[in-house]
Amino acid sequence: ENNNVAEVLMNNSLLEFTLHQKQLLGTVILPEGIRSIPSGTTATISVELDVPFPIEKGLGISTRKGDGPVVLGKIMEILD
């Protein structure tokens, strides 16, 4: 954790996610009316992966920036 840097998750950010130890690119879609989420905030977000990838509910996901995590979570719902 780097307390000197305030990380913010922005709407439409392109991030590299780790799923099943595979790196995938995905676009972050925040709930309507929310433009950003500050570090340390618990939130529900959607991610549109750039390529099809088999996923299931409950699968853990993460993304990192530098030495620290930006997003840590679990897949709660799969949208078509």
mmCIF file of N, CA, C and O in Angstrom:
data_model
loop_
_atom_site.group_PDB
_atom_site.id
_atom_site.type_symbol
_atom_site.label_atom_id
_atom_site.label_comp_id
_atom_site.label_asym_id
_atom_site.label_seq_id
_atom_site.Cartn_x
_atom_site.Cartn_y
_atom_site.Cartn_z
ATOM 1 N N GLU A 1 0.851 -1.181 0.000
ATOM 2 C CA GLU A 1 0.000 0.000 0.000
ATOM 3 C C GLU A 1 0.889 1.233 0.000
ATOM 4 O O GLU A 1 1.841 1.323 0.755
ATOM 5 N N ASN A 2 0.535 2.182 -0.854
ATOM 6 C CA ASN A 2 1.297 3.425 -0.912
ATOM 7 C C ASN A 2 0.373 4.551 -0.460
ATOM 8 O O ASN A 2 -0.505 4.971 -1.186
ATOM 9 N N ASN A 3 0.563 5.037 0.760
ATOM 10 C CA ASN A 3 -0.306 6.075 1.308
ATOM 11 C C ASN A 3 -0.034 7.448 0.712
ATOM 12 O O ASN A 3 -0.767 8.388 0.968
ATOM 13 N N ASN A 4 1.023 7.586 -0.085
ATOM 14 C CA ASN A 4 1.354 8.871 -0.676
ATOM 15 C C ASN A 4 0.646 9.102 -2.015
ATOM 16 O O ASN A 4 0.691 10.183 -2.555
ATOM 17 N N VAL A 5 0.036 8.084 -2.551
ATOM 18 C CA VAL A 5 -0.619 8.202 -3.856
ATOM 19 C C VAL A 5 -2.095 7.893 -3.689
ATOM 20 O O VAL A 5 -2.469 6.848 -3.188
ATOM 21 N N ALA A 6 -2.947 8.804 -4.116
ATOM 22 C CA ALA A 6 -4.392 8.584 -4.066
ATOM 23 C C ALA A 6 -4.837 8.013 -5.407
ATOM 24 O O ALA A 6 -4.866 8.710 -6.408
ATOM 25 N N GLU A 7 -5.119 6.721 -5.449
ATOM 26 C CA GLU A 7 -5.582 6.080 -6.674
ATOM 27 C C GLU A 7 -7.086 6.286 -6.803
ATOM 28 O O GLU A 7 -7.819 6.191 -5.835
ATOM 29 N N VAL A 8 -7.514 6.529 -8.019
ATOM 30 C CA VAL A 8 -8.931 6.722 -8.293
ATOM 31 C C VAL A 8 -9.295 5.858 -9.486
ATOM 32 O O VAL A 8 -8.582 5.820 -10.482
ATOM 33 N N LEU A 9 -10.396 5.131 -9.378
ATOM 34 C CA LEU A 9 -10.905 4.323 -10.476
ATOM 35 C C LEU A 9 -11.883 5.187 -11.257
ATOM 36 O O LEU A 9 -12.874 5.660 -10.712
ATOM 37 N N MET A 10 -11.567 5.415 -12.521
ATOM 38 C CA MET A 10 -12.385 6.295 -13.366
ATOM 39 C C MET A 10 -13.291 5.479 -14.288
ATOM 40 O O MET A 10 -12.919 4.388 -14.717
ATOM 41 N N ASN A 11 -14.448 6.047 -14.609
ATOM 42 C CA ASN A 11 -15.351 5.434 -15.568
ATOM 43 C C ASN A 11 -14.654 5.326 -16.923
ATOM 44 O O ASN A 11 -13.913 6.226 -17.321
ATOM 45 N N ASN A 12 -14.871 4.241 -17.629
ATOM 46 C CA ASN A 12 -14.287 3.956 -18.946
ATOM 47 C C ASN A 12 -12.774 3.781 -18.919
ATOM 48 O O ASN A 12 -12.121 3.884 -19.952
ATOM 49 N N SER A 13 -12.194 3.506 -17.745
ATOM 50 C CA SER A 13 -10.765 3.211 -17.652
ATOM 51 C C SER A 13 -10.493 1.851 -18.285
ATOM 52 O O SER A 13 -11.248 0.909 -18.100
ATOM 53 N N LEU A 14 -9.399 1.741 -19.002
ATOM 54 C CA LEU A 14 -8.955 0.470 -19.548
ATOM 55 C C LEU A 14 -7.904 -0.078 -18.591
ATOM 56 O O LEU A 14 -6.868 0.544 -18.371
ATOM 57 N N LEU A 15 -8.203 -1.231 -17.974
ATOM 58 C CA LEU A 15 -7.300 -1.819 -16.993
ATOM 59 C C LEU A 15 -6.954 -3.249 -17.372
ATOM 60 O O LEU A 15 -7.706 -3.910 -18.086
ATOM 61 N N GLU A 16 -5.840 -3.722 -16.858
ATOM 62 C CA GLU A 16 -5.456 -5.116 -17.032
ATOM 63 C C GLU A 16 -5.915 -5.890 -15.802
ATOM 64 O O GLU A 16 -5.522 -5.576 -14.683
ATOM 65 N N PHE A 17 -6.778 -6.871 -16.018
ATOM 66 C CA PHE A 17 -7.325 -7.690 -14.946
ATOM 67 C C PHE A 17 -6.660 -9.052 -14.944
ATOM 68 O O PHE A 17 -6.267 -9.561 -15.988
ATOM 69 N N THR A 18 -6.562 -9.654 -13.765
ATOM 70 C CA THR A 18 -6.054 -11.008 -13.641
ATOM 71 C C THR A 18 -7.223 -11.918 -13.284
ATOM 72 O O THR A 18 -7.875 -11.720 -12.269
ATOM 73 N N LEU A 19 -7.503 -12.874 -14.157
ATOM 74 C CA LEU A 19 -8.543 -13.882 -13.944
ATOM 75 C C LEU A 19 -7.915 -15.240 -14.216
ATOM 76 O O LEU A 19 -7.342 -15.450 -15.292
ATOM 77 N N HIS A 20 -8.031 -16.172 -13.292
ATOM 78 C CA HIS A 20 -7.411 -17.502 -13.458
ATOM 79 C C HIS A 20 -5.938 -17.377 -13.839
ATOM 80 O O HIS A 20 -5.445 -18.068 -14.713
ATOM 81 N N GLN A 21 -5.237 -16.447 -13.234
ATOM 82 C CA GLN A 21 -3.817 -16.187 -13.483
ATOM 83 C C GLN A 21 -3.523 -15.803 -14.928
ATOM 84 O O GLN A 21 -2.424 -15.948 -15.418
ATOM 85 N N LYS A 22 -4.528 -15.304 -15.648
ATOM 86 C CA LYS A 22 -4.349 -14.820 -17.018
ATOM 87 C C LYS A 22 -4.627 -13.321 -17.033
ATOM 88 O O LYS A 22 -5.556 -12.849 -16.396
ATOM 89 N N GLN A 23 -3.811 -12.569 -17.749
ATOM 90 C CA GLN A 23 -3.971 -11.122 -17.856
ATOM 91 C C GLN A 23 -4.931 -10.808 -19.011
ATOM 92 O O GLN A 23 -4.717 -11.254 -20.132
ATOM 93 N N LEU A 24 -5.971 -10.034 -18.716
ATOM 94 C CA LEU A 24 -6.967 -9.632 -19.704
ATOM 95 C C LEU A 24 -7.207 -8.134 -19.597
ATOM 96 O O LEU A 24 -7.171 -7.574 -18.506
ATOM 97 N N LEU A 25 -7.485 -7.494 -20.729
ATOM 98 C CA LEU A 25 -7.852 -6.077 -20.708
ATOM 99 C C LEU A 25 -9.363 -5.955 -20.596
ATOM 100 O O LEU A 25 -10.110 -6.722 -21.196
ATOM 101 N N GLY A 26 -9.794 -4.962 -19.833
ATOM 102 C CA GLY A 26 -11.215 -4.714 -19.680
ATOM 103 C C GLY A 26 -11.480 -3.239 -19.429
ATOM 104 O O GLY A 26 -10.649 -2.532 -18.869
ATOM 105 N N THR A 27 -12.655 -2.793 -19.862
ATOM 106 C CA THR A 27 -13.080 -1.411 -19.662
ATOM 107 C C THR A 27 -14.008 -1.356 -18.456
ATOM 108 O O THR A 27 -14.985 -2.103 -18.379
ATOM 109 N N VAL A 28 -13.700 -0.475 -17.518
ATOM 110 C CA VAL A 28 -14.496 -0.301 -16.301
ATOM 111 C C VAL A 28 -15.722 0.556 -16.622
ATOM 112 O O VAL A 28 -15.598 1.621 -17.228
ATOM 113 N N ILE A 29 -16.886 0.081 -16.205
ATOM 114 C CA ILE A 29 -18.130 0.829 -16.380
ATOM 115 C C ILE A 29 -18.722 1.036 -14.989
ATOM 116 O O ILE A 29 -19.116 0.079 -14.322
ATOM 117 N N LEU A 30 -18.722 2.278 -14.543
ATOM 118 C CA LEU A 30 -19.250 2.608 -13.220
ATOM 119 C C LEU A 30 -20.757 2.804 -13.299
ATOM 120 O O LEU A 30 -21.304 3.098 -14.368
ATOM 121 N N PRO A 31 -21.451 2.673 -12.154
ATOM 122 C CA PRO A 31 -22.902 2.907 -12.141
ATOM 123 C C PRO A 31 -23.239 4.310 -12.645
ATOM 124 O O PRO A 31 -22.430 5.246 -12.519
ATOM 125 N N GLU A 32 -24.417 4.456 -13.202
ATOM 126 C CA GLU A 32 -24.866 5.736 -13.751
ATOM 127 C C GLU A 32 -24.748 6.845 -12.717
ATOM 128 O O GLU A 32 -25.095 6.682 -11.551
ATOM 129 N N GLY A 33 -24.195 7.965 -13.149
ATOM 130 C CA GLY A 33 -24.047 9.129 -12.282
ATOM 131 C C GLY A 33 -22.748 9.159 -11.489
ATOM 132 O O GLY A 33 -22.450 10.143 -10.828
ATOM 133 N N ILE A 34 -21.955 8.083 -11.530
ATOM 134 C CA ILE A 34 -20.684 8.031 -10.813
ATOM 135 C C ILE A 34 -19.551 8.127 -11.828
ATOM 136 O O ILE A 34 -19.496 7.346 -12.768
ATOM 137 N N ARG A 35 -18.676 9.115 -11.647
ATOM 138 C CA ARG A 35 -17.570 9.324 -12.593
ATOM 139 C C ARG A 35 -16.270 8.710 -12.116
ATOM 140 O O ARG A 35 -15.406 8.373 -12.907
ATOM 141 N N SER A 36 -16.126 8.561 -10.788
ATOM 142 C CA SER A 36 -14.899 7.984 -10.251
ATOM 143 C C SER A 36 -15.177 7.388 -8.877
ATOM 144 O O SER A 36 -16.144 7.747 -8.207
ATOM 145 N N ILE A 37 -14.288 6.464 -8.468
ATOM 146 C CA ILE A 37 -14.372 5.835 -7.156
ATOM 147 C C ILE A 37 -12.998 5.955 -6.505
ATOM 148 O O ILE A 37 -12.007 5.471 -7.049
ATOM 149 N N PRO A 38 -12.917 6.619 -5.342
ATOM 150 C CA PRO A 38 -11.628 6.775 -4.672
ATOM 151 C C PRO A 38 -11.105 5.450 -4.116
ATOM 152 O O PRO A 38 -11.872 4.539 -3.829
ATOM 153 N N SER A 39 -9.806 5.377 -3.943
ATOM 154 C CA SER A 39 -9.156 4.209 -3.363
ATOM 155 C C SER A 39 -9.754 3.893 -2.005
ATOM 156 O O SER A 39 -10.067 4.784 -1.224
ATOM 157 N N GLY A 40 -9.921 2.595 -1.735
ATOM 158 C CA GLY A 40 -10.433 2.159 -0.441
ATOM 159 C C GLY A 40 -11.936 2.099 -0.355
ATOM 160 O O GLY A 40 -12.481 1.683 0.660
ATOM 161 N N THR A 41 -12.632 2.502 -1.414
ATOM 162 C CA THR A 41 -14.088 2.510 -1.424
ATOM 163 C C THR A 41 -14.611 1.165 -1.916
ATOM 164 O O THR A 41 -14.116 0.616 -2.885
ATOM 165 N N THR A 42 -15.633 0.636 -1.243
ATOM 166 C CA THR A 42 -16.296 -0.573 -1.709
ATOM 167 C C THR A 42 -17.391 -0.151 -2.677
ATOM 168 O O THR A 42 -18.192 0.726 -2.360
ATOM 169 N N ALA A 43 -17.389 -0.754 -3.863
ATOM 170 C CA ALA A 43 -18.357 -0.359 -4.887
ATOM 171 C C ALA A 43 -18.653 -1.536 -5.804
ATOM 172 O O ALA A 43 -17.881 -2.481 -5.899
ATOM 173 N N THR A 44 -19.779 -1.443 -6.486
ATOM 174 C CA THR A 44 -20.134 -2.406 -7.517
ATOM 175 C C THR A 44 -19.832 -1.768 -8.862
ATOM 176 O O THR A 44 -20.286 -0.661 -9.135
ATOM 177 N N ILE A 45 -19.047 -2.466 -9.682
ATOM 178 C CA ILE A 45 -18.698 -1.953 -11.003
ATOM 179 C C ILE A 45 -18.984 -3.037 -12.036
ATOM 180 O O ILE A 45 -19.151 -4.207 -11.696
ATOM 181 N N SER A 46 -19.028 -2.649 -13.284
ATOM 182 C CA SER A 46 -19.104 -3.597 -14.397
ATOM 183 C C SER A 46 -17.806 -3.491 -15.169
ATOM 184 O O SER A 46 -17.183 -2.434 -15.221
ATOM 185 N N VAL A 47 -17.406 -4.607 -15.774
ATOM 186 C CA VAL A 47 -16.203 -4.631 -16.596
ATOM 187 C C VAL A 47 -16.531 -5.349 -17.893
ATOM 188 O O VAL A 47 -17.073 -6.441 -17.879
ATOM 189 N N GLU A 48 -16.224 -4.702 -19.004
ATOM 190 C CA GLU A 48 -16.397 -5.318 -20.311
ATOM 191 C C GLU A 48 -15.024 -5.770 -20.787
ATOM 192 O O GLU A 48 -14.141 -4.953 -21.060
ATOM 193 N N LEU A 49 -14.841 -7.097 -20.850
ATOM 194 C CA LEU A 49 -13.552 -7.650 -21.277
ATOM 195 C C LEU A 49 -13.378 -7.464 -22.779
ATOM 196 O O LEU A 49 -14.346 -7.515 -23.534
ATOM 197 N N ASP A 50 -12.131 -7.282 -23.209
ATOM 198 C CA ASP A 50 -11.836 -7.086 -24.627
ATOM 199 C C ASP A 50 -11.979 -8.359 -25.444
ATOM 200 O O ASP A 50 -12.196 -8.297 -26.659
ATOM 201 N N VAL A 51 -11.833 -9.507 -24.810
ATOM 202 C CA VAL A 51 -11.955 -10.791 -25.505
ATOM 203 C C VAL A 51 -12.843 -11.713 -24.676
ATOM 204 O O VAL A 51 -12.893 -11.594 -23.455
ATOM 205 N N PRO A 52 -13.552 -12.633 -25.316
ATOM 206 C CA PRO A 52 -14.347 -13.606 -24.551
ATOM 207 C C PRO A 52 -13.438 -14.441 -23.647
ATOM 208 O O PRO A 52 -12.321 -14.799 -24.036
ATOM 209 N N PHE A 53 -13.925 -14.718 -22.448
ATOM 210 C CA PHE A 53 -13.138 -15.506 -21.503
ATOM 211 C C PHE A 53 -14.107 -16.224 -20.572
ATOM 212 O O PHE A 53 -15.062 -15.608 -20.079
ATOM 213 N N PRO A 54 -13.890 -17.520 -20.326
ATOM 214 C CA PRO A 54 -14.810 -18.250 -19.442
ATOM 215 C C PRO A 54 -14.672 -17.785 -17.993
ATOM 216 O O PRO A 54 -13.574 -17.814 -17.427
ATOM 217 N N ILE A 55 -15.771 -17.331 -17.430
ATOM 218 C CA ILE A 55 -15.784 -16.884 -16.038
ATOM 219 C C ILE A 55 -17.006 -17.467 -15.353
ATOM 220 O O ILE A 55 -17.929 -17.953 -16.003
ATOM 221 N N GLU A 56 -17.003 -17.411 -14.042
ATOM 222 C CA GLU A 56 -18.128 -17.916 -13.269
ATOM 223 C C GLU A 56 -18.328 -17.043 -12.039
ATOM 224 O O GLU A 56 -17.398 -16.372 -11.579
ATOM 225 N N LYS A 57 -19.543 -17.053 -11.518
ATOM 226 C CA LYS A 57 -19.823 -16.302 -10.298
ATOM 227 C C LYS A 57 -18.886 -16.754 -9.188
ATOM 228 O O LYS A 57 -18.560 -17.930 -9.075
ATOM 229 N N GLY A 58 -18.452 -15.802 -8.389
ATOM 230 C CA GLY A 58 -17.588 -16.095 -7.253
ATOM 231 C C GLY A 58 -16.108 -16.082 -7.576
ATOM 232 O O GLY A 58 -15.286 -16.120 -6.670
ATOM 233 N N LEU A 59 -15.756 -16.012 -8.849
ATOM 234 C CA LEU A 59 -14.349 -15.978 -9.257
ATOM 235 C C LEU A 59 -13.709 -14.687 -8.769
ATOM 236 O O LEU A 59 -14.257 -13.606 -8.922
ATOM 237 N N GLY A 60 -12.551 -14.788 -8.148
ATOM 238 C CA GLY A 60 -11.826 -13.611 -7.679
ATOM 239 C C GLY A 60 -11.146 -12.897 -8.835
ATOM 240 O O GLY A 60 -10.670 -13.530 -9.774
ATOM 241 N N ILE A 61 -11.126 -11.567 -8.783
ATOM 242 C CA ILE A 61 -10.455 -10.764 -9.810
ATOM 243 C C ILE A 61 -9.567 -9.734 -9.125
ATOM 244 O O ILE A 61 -9.797 -9.364 -7.971
ATOM 245 N N SER A 62 -8.559 -9.295 -9.849
ATOM 246 C CA SER A 62 -7.715 -8.222 -9.325
ATOM 247 C C SER A 62 -7.081 -7.480 -10.485
ATOM 248 O O SER A 62 -6.998 -7.987 -11.598
ATOM 249 N N THR A 63 -6.678 -6.276 -10.204
ATOM 250 C CA THR A 63 -5.870 -5.506 -11.139
ATOM 251 C C THR A 63 -4.900 -4.691 -10.305
ATOM 252 O O THR A 63 -5.194 -4.325 -9.168
ATOM 253 N N ARG A 64 -3.741 -4.463 -10.853
ATOM 254 C CA ARG A 64 -2.704 -3.754 -10.122
ATOM 255 C C ARG A 64 -2.208 -2.562 -10.926
ATOM 256 O O ARG A 64 -2.296 -2.543 -12.141
ATOM 257 N N LYS A 65 -1.699 -1.596 -10.202
ATOM 258 C CA LYS A 65 -1.029 -0.454 -10.825
ATOM 259 C C LYS A 65 0.230 -0.231 -10.010
ATOM 260 O O LYS A 65 0.138 0.053 -8.819
ATOM 261 N N GLY A 66 1.374 -0.436 -10.619
ATOM 262 C CA GLY A 66 2.618 -0.362 -9.864
ATOM 263 C C GLY A 66 2.692 -1.527 -8.898
ATOM 264 O O GLY A 66 2.453 -2.666 -9.264
ATOM 265 N N ASP A 67 2.966 -1.233 -7.630
ATOM 266 C CA ASP A 67 3.114 -2.290 -6.627
ATOM 267 C C ASP A 67 1.839 -2.578 -5.848
ATOM 268 O O ASP A 67 1.835 -3.462 -5.001
ATOM 269 N N GLY A 68 0.768 -1.839 -6.103
ATOM 270 C CA GLY A 68 -0.424 -2.019 -5.283
ATOM 271 C C GLY A 68 -1.662 -2.363 -6.072
ATOM 272 O O GLY A 68 -1.764 -2.070 -7.256
ATOM 273 N N PRO A 69 -2.620 -3.012 -5.402
ATOM 274 C CA PRO A 69 -3.870 -3.349 -6.076
ATOM 275 C C PRO A 69 -4.721 -2.103 -6.309
ATOM 276 O O PRO A 69 -4.727 -1.181 -5.511
ATOM 277 N N VAL A 70 -5.418 -2.077 -7.435
ATOM 278 C CA VAL A 70 -6.377 -1.023 -7.728
ATOM 279 C C VAL A 70 -7.782 -1.572 -7.490
ATOM 280 O O VAL A 70 -8.616 -0.930 -6.892
ATOM 281 N N VAL A 71 -8.009 -2.792 -7.972
ATOM 282 C CA VAL A 71 -9.309 -3.435 -7.803
ATOM 283 C C VAL A 71 -9.089 -4.846 -7.281
ATOM 284 O O VAL A 71 -8.292 -5.595 -7.825
ATOM 285 N N LEU A 72 -9.768 -5.194 -6.211
ATOM 286 C CA LEU A 72 -9.827 -6.552 -5.710
ATOM 287 C C LEU A 72 -11.293 -6.886 -5.530
ATOM 288 O O LEU A 72 -12.038 -6.081 -4.978
ATOM 289 N N GLY A 73 -11.724 -8.030 -6.010
ATOM 290 C CA GLY A 73 -13.124 -8.349 -5.844
ATOM 291 C C GLY A 73 -13.490 -9.723 -6.342
ATOM 292 O O GLY A 73 -12.631 -10.547 -6.633
ATOM 293 N N LYS A 74 -14.795 -9.939 -6.431
ATOM 294 C CA LYS A 74 -15.351 -11.194 -6.912
ATOM 295 C C LYS A 74 -16.434 -10.905 -7.936
ATOM 296 O O LYS A 74 -17.110 -9.888 -7.856
ATOM 297 N N ILE A 75 -16.558 -11.811 -8.859
ATOM 298 C CA ILE A 75 -17.627 -11.690 -9.851
ATOM 299 C C ILE A 75 -18.943 -12.060 -9.195
ATOM 300 O O ILE A 75 -19.089 -13.155 -8.654
ATOM 301 N N MET A 76 -19.870 -11.122 -9.215
ATOM 302 C CA MET A 76 -21.167 -11.317 -8.568
ATOM 303 C C MET A 76 -22.261 -11.688 -9.556
ATOM 304 O O MET A 76 -23.213 -12.362 -9.202
ATOM 305 N N GLU A 77 -22.115 -11.220 -10.792
ATOM 306 C CA GLU A 77 -23.137 -11.458 -11.807
ATOM 307 C C GLU A 77 -22.474 -11.409 -13.181
ATOM 308 O O GLU A 77 -21.542 -10.651 -13.390
ATOM 309 N N ILE A 78 -22.970 -12.230 -14.080
ATOM 310 C CA ILE A 78 -22.443 -12.250 -15.450
ATOM 311 C C ILE A 78 -23.533 -11.717 -16.378
ATOM 312 O O ILE A 78 -24.637 -12.263 -16.410
ATOM 313 N N LEU A 79 -23.225 -10.635 -17.074
ATOM 314 C CA LEU A 79 -24.176 -10.014 -17.991
ATOM 315 C C LEU A 79 -23.854 -10.455 -19.406
ATOM 316 O O LEU A 79 -22.693 -10.630 -19.763
ATOM 317 N N ASP A 80 -24.867 -10.605 -20.226
ATOM 318 C CA ASP A 80 -24.638 -10.977 -21.625
ATOM 319 C C ASP A 80 -24.326 -9.781 -22.473
ATOM 320 O O ASP A 80 -24.710 -8.709 -22.271
#
